[in-house]
Short mmCIF file of C-alpha atoms in Angstrom, two decimals:
data_model
loop_
_atom_site.label_atom_id
_atom_site.label_comp_id
_atom_site.label_asym_id
_atom_site.label_seq_id
_atom_site.Cartn_x
_atom_site.Cartn_y
_atom_site.Cartn_z
CA MET A 23 -0.02 -0.31 -0.24
CA THR A 24 1.32 3.40 -1.07
CA HIS A 25 1.32 6.69 1.15
CA THR A 26 -1.67 8.31 -1.19
CA GLU A 27 -3.72 4.81 -1.41
CA ASP A 28 -3.78 4.89 2.43
CA GLN A 29 -4.51 8.98 2.84
CA VAL A 30 -7.17 9.03 0.16
CA ALA A 31 -10.55 7.18 0.68
CA GLY A 32 -12.82 6.25 -2.58
CA LEU A 33 -16.57 7.67 -2.07
CA LEU A 34 -18.91 6.60 -4.64
CA LEU A 35 -22.12 8.29 -5.19
CA ALA A 36 -24.79 5.53 -6.08
CA ALA A 37 -28.34 7.44 -4.75
CA GLY A 38 -30.19 8.56 -7.75
CA GLY A 39 -33.44 6.97 -8.56
CA GLY A 40 -33.22 8.08 -12.13
CA ARG A 41 -36.58 9.67 -12.67
CA ARG A 42 -35.77 10.59 -16.41
CA LEU A 43 -35.81 6.98 -17.17
CA GLY A 44 -38.18 5.99 -15.70
CA GLY A 45 -37.71 5.28 -12.18
CA ARG A 46 -34.73 2.93 -12.90
CA PRO A 47 -32.01 3.66 -10.11
CA LYS A 48 -28.64 4.14 -11.62
CA ALA A 49 -26.42 1.73 -9.14
CA LEU A 50 -28.50 -1.37 -11.01
CA LEU A 51 -28.45 -0.17 -14.54
CA THR A 52 -26.77 -3.40 -16.30
CA HIS A 53 -23.29 -2.37 -18.00
CA ARG A 54 -21.07 -5.37 -19.70
CA GLY A 55 -23.38 -7.64 -18.06
CA ARG A 56 -23.06 -5.79 -14.34
CA PRO A 57 -24.50 -3.64 -12.71
CA LEU A 58 -23.03 0.56 -12.78
CA VAL A 59 -22.08 0.37 -9.25
CA GLU A 60 -19.96 -2.53 -9.46
CA HIS A 61 -17.97 -0.91 -12.29
CA ALA A 62 -17.63 2.30 -10.25
CA VAL A 63 -16.50 0.83 -7.35
CA GLU A 64 -13.79 -1.41 -9.13
CA ALA A 65 -12.54 1.16 -11.30
CA LEU A 66 -11.37 3.12 -8.07
CA ARG A 67 -10.54 0.05 -6.58
CA ALA A 68 -8.28 -0.17 -9.91
CA ALA A 69 -6.65 3.89 -9.30
CA GLY A 70 -5.70 3.03 -6.04
CA CYS A 71 -8.60 3.32 -3.53
CA THR A 72 -8.04 0.68 -0.77
CA ARG A 73 -10.97 2.42 1.12
CA VAL A 74 -13.86 2.96 -1.10
CA HIS A 75 -18.15 4.65 0.68
CA VAL A 76 -20.35 3.75 -1.37
CA VAL A 77 -23.26 6.38 -0.71
CA LEU A 78 -27.19 4.73 -1.72
CA GLY A 79 -30.44 5.90 -1.69
CA ALA A 80 -32.98 4.42 -3.73
CA ALA A 81 -33.71 0.93 -3.40
CA ALA A 82 -30.87 1.04 -1.64
CA ASP A 83 -32.11 -2.61 0.25
CA ALA A 84 -32.10 -4.10 -3.90
CA VAL A 85 -28.79 -2.57 -4.79
CA ARG A 86 -26.71 -4.55 -1.27
CA GLU A 87 -28.78 -8.10 -2.15
CA ARG A 88 -27.68 -7.61 -6.33
CA ALA A 89 -24.49 -5.78 -6.76
CA ARG A 90 -21.42 -7.43 -5.69
CA LEU A 91 -19.76 -4.57 -3.14
CA ASP A 92 -17.55 -7.11 -0.82
CA GLY A 93 -15.32 -4.90 1.40
CA CYS A 94 -16.95 -1.04 1.09
CA VAL A 95 -18.32 0.47 3.57
CA LEU A 96 -22.58 1.67 2.45
CA VAL A 97 -23.68 4.48 3.66
CA VAL A 98 -27.80 4.72 3.15
CA ASN A 99 -29.28 8.58 2.39
CA PRO A 100 -32.87 8.52 3.13
CA GLU A 101 -33.30 11.85 1.66
CA TRP A 102 -31.84 11.08 -1.33
CA GLU A 103 -34.69 12.18 -3.10
CA ARG A 104 -33.71 16.05 -2.34
CA GLY A 105 -30.32 15.63 -4.62
CA MET A 106 -27.01 15.11 -4.64
CA GLY A 107 -26.19 17.62 -1.85
CA GLY A 108 -27.02 15.31 0.78
CA SER A 109 -25.52 11.59 -1.06
CA LEU A 110 -21.91 14.59 -0.88
CA ARG A 111 -23.15 15.37 2.30
CA ALA A 112 -23.82 11.86 3.85
CA GLY A 113 -20.40 10.76 2.44
CA LEU A 114 -17.75 12.85 3.54
CA HIS A 115 -19.42 12.58 7.26
CA SER A 116 -19.01 8.63 6.98
CA LEU A 117 -15.34 9.30 6.06
CA ALA A 118 -15.03 11.56 9.51
CA GLY A 119 -12.60 9.22 11.73
CA THR A 120 -11.06 7.10 9.33
CA GLY A 121 -7.36 8.35 8.86
CA ALA A 122 -8.56 9.27 5.39
CA ARG A 123 -7.28 12.78 4.37
CA ALA A 124 -8.91 13.27 1.13
CA ALA A 125 -11.95 12.04 -0.67
CA LEU A 126 -11.94 11.13 -4.12
CA VAL A 127 -15.42 11.37 -5.48
CA SER A 128 -16.78 9.60 -8.40
CA LEU A 129 -20.44 9.33 -9.61
CA VAL A 130 -21.73 5.90 -10.50
CA ASP A 131 -23.63 6.91 -13.61
CA GLN A 132 -20.62 8.00 -16.18
CA PRO A 133 -19.07 4.33 -16.93
CA GLY A 134 -17.38 6.34 -19.09
CA ILE A 135 -14.62 7.47 -16.79
CA GLY A 136 -12.60 4.30 -15.67
CA ASP A 137 -9.20 3.80 -13.70
CA ARG A 138 -6.74 5.87 -15.54
CA ALA A 139 -8.89 9.35 -15.28
CA LEU A 140 -9.37 8.33 -11.49
CA ALA A 141 -5.85 7.38 -11.16
CA ARG A 142 -5.07 10.78 -12.96
CA VAL A 143 -6.43 12.99 -10.03
CA LEU A 144 -5.70 10.38 -6.68
CA ALA A 145 -2.04 11.31 -8.05
CA ALA A 146 -2.66 15.04 -7.85
CA TYR A 147 -3.35 14.19 -4.00
CA GLU A 148 -0.47 16.53 -1.66
CA ASP A 149 -2.07 17.05 2.00
CA ASP A 150 -5.59 17.59 3.22
CA THR A 151 -5.61 20.61 1.63
CA SER A 152 -6.15 18.99 -1.86
CA LEU A 153 -8.33 20.42 -4.49
CA ALA A 154 -8.33 18.94 -7.35
CA SER A 155 -10.52 18.02 -10.55
CA ALA A 156 -10.33 16.35 -13.66
CA ALA A 157 -10.65 18.48 -17.18
CA TYR A 158 -12.02 17.29 -20.75
CA ASP A 159 -10.73 19.96 -23.11
CA GLY A 160 -10.57 22.53 -20.34
CA ARG A 161 -13.90 22.33 -18.63
CA ARG A 162 -14.06 20.68 -14.81
CA GLY A 163 -15.81 17.80 -13.96
CA HIS A 164 -15.43 14.11 -11.70
CA PRO A 165 -13.83 13.38 -10.76
CA VAL A 166 -13.16 15.64 -8.12
CA LEU A 167 -10.16 15.54 -5.10
CA LEU A 168 -11.30 17.04 -2.00
CA GLY A 169 -8.73 16.67 0.53
CA ALA A 170 -9.70 16.86 4.33
CA ALA A 171 -9.47 20.50 5.62
CA HIS A 172 -12.14 21.08 2.78
CA TRP A 173 -14.92 18.74 3.99
CA ALA A 174 -16.88 20.97 6.15
CA GLY A 175 -17.22 23.99 3.90
CA VAL A 176 -18.09 21.41 1.10
CA ALA A 177 -21.01 20.11 3.47
CA ALA A 178 -21.91 23.04 4.37
CA THR A 179 -22.86 24.32 0.49
CA ALA A 180 -23.85 21.40 -0.97
CA THR A 181 -27.24 21.23 -1.57
CA GLY A 182 -30.22 19.85 -3.88
CA ASP A 183 -28.28 18.27 -7.32
CA ARG A 184 -25.17 20.85 -6.94
CA GLY A 185 -23.06 18.99 -5.18
CA ALA A 186 -19.91 20.86 -4.82
CA ARG A 187 -20.91 23.21 -7.24
CA ASP A 188 -20.72 26.08 -5.93
CA TYR A 189 -17.53 25.51 -2.95
CA LEU A 190 -15.77 25.15 -5.72
CA LYS A 191 -16.40 28.35 -7.73
CA ALA A 192 -15.96 30.48 -4.94
CA ARG A 193 -11.74 28.01 -4.74
CA ALA A 194 -11.45 27.98 -8.22
CA GLU A 195 -8.34 29.49 -8.44
CA GLU A 196 -7.03 27.10 -5.68
CA ILE A 197 -8.33 24.09 -7.97
CA ARG A 198 -5.82 22.11 -9.62
CA PRO A 199 -7.15 21.11 -13.41
CA VAL A 200 -5.82 17.34 -14.38
CA GLU A 201 -7.06 16.71 -17.94
CA CYS A 202 -8.42 13.01 -18.83
CA GLY A 203 -9.95 14.10 -22.20
CA ASP A 204 -7.44 11.28 -23.47
CA VAL A 205 -8.76 8.53 -21.32
CA ALA A 206 -12.02 9.08 -20.23
CA ARG A 207 -15.45 10.33 -21.75
CA PRO A 208 -17.48 12.45 -18.91
CA TYR A 209 -21.31 11.76 -20.56
CA ASP A 210 -23.93 10.83 -17.67
CA ILE A 211 -26.64 8.18 -17.88
CA ASP A 212 -29.67 10.62 -17.03
CA THR A 213 -32.43 9.91 -19.67
CA VAL A 214 -33.47 7.21 -22.32
CA ASP A 215 -31.47 8.60 -24.99
CA ASP A 216 -28.19 8.16 -22.74
CA LEU A 217 -28.49 3.90 -22.31
CA ALA A 218 -27.23 3.72 -25.71
CA HIS A 219 -24.15 4.21 -23.93
CA LEU A 220 -24.67 1.14 -21.86
CA GLU A 221 -22.85 -2.27 -23.69
CA PRO A 222 -24.29 -5.44 -23.33
CA GLY A 223 -23.08 -8.88 -22.29
CA PRO A 224 -21.48 -10.14 -19.75
CA PRO A 225 -17.66 -8.15 -19.07
CA TRP A 226 -15.12 -9.91 -21.50
CA VAL A 227 -11.25 -9.64 -21.64
CA ASN A 228 -9.61 -10.86 -23.60
CA GLY A 229 -12.24 -13.47 -24.05
CA VAL A 230 -12.99 -14.29 -20.60
CA ALA A 231 -15.54 -13.17 -18.48
CA ARG A 232 -14.68 -11.20 -15.55
CA ARG A 233 -16.26 -11.21 -12.18
CA ALA A 234 -16.26 -8.09 -10.50
CA THR A 235 -12.70 -6.89 -8.52
CA LEU A 236 -12.47 -8.35 -4.75
CA PRO A 237 -10.51 -6.65 -2.09
CA ARG A 238 -6.82 -6.83 -2.11
CA SER A 239 -4.90 -9.20 0.01
CA GLY A 240 -5.13 -8.30 3.74
CA GLU A 241 -8.30 -6.05 3.21
CA SER A 242 -11.66 -6.72 4.55
CA ARG A 243 -13.83 -8.59 2.60
CA TYR A 244 -17.05 -7.21 5.39
CA GLN A 245 -19.58 -4.97 4.43
CA GLN A 246 -20.35 -2.38 6.45
CA THR A 247 -23.74 0.02 6.40
CA ILE A 248 -24.23 3.21 7.62
CA GLU A 249 -28.50 3.69 7.83
CA LEU A 250 -28.01 7.22 8.65
CA PRO A 251 -32.04 8.77 9.91
CA ARG A 252 -34.02 11.25 8.84
#
């Protein structure tokens, strides 16, 4: 385990109910034979995050039942319908006391952003004041690296679906942009038309069906769930 892997936790926001998708929870949309949430967790681990917290909301029980999320901390946000801001607050709150000094924040509905982009942004970590984001042809996007010194400020301003947007906008000069346009496609799965981005079939790699990545040697396979009160 490297210093960075030990200091930076992966934080996956996966609570969305897919309102414009006919109420299909985004975490359970199928891509290459597996739920999107499994792909997103695997990408965070492959990028170097040994601790991964996943914020669930819509159909949380079904996600826990159907998706293989061994070793993750699952944070259930009962107010997920109020927007991504609440899920971000819940996720950052769950990291308090874990020893993490930064969070690498990714979204479950962006399967075009894989481990290479995540690893690039992760590499921008220096200390708990770090602030970085992926950039696509110069335009900021996800993933976002939030040093722990920023968590309280982000939580205080994260409302509705804006997430950390207002906090980051106020500190635009402090953010380190990390160009990822050559290794990722930052599309979202928001509408029925966007479902065309999802690929059918099993997760084939070199002709072999691939299973979800398990925690590395020495990591716990225990799945912890944090239920937040309303």
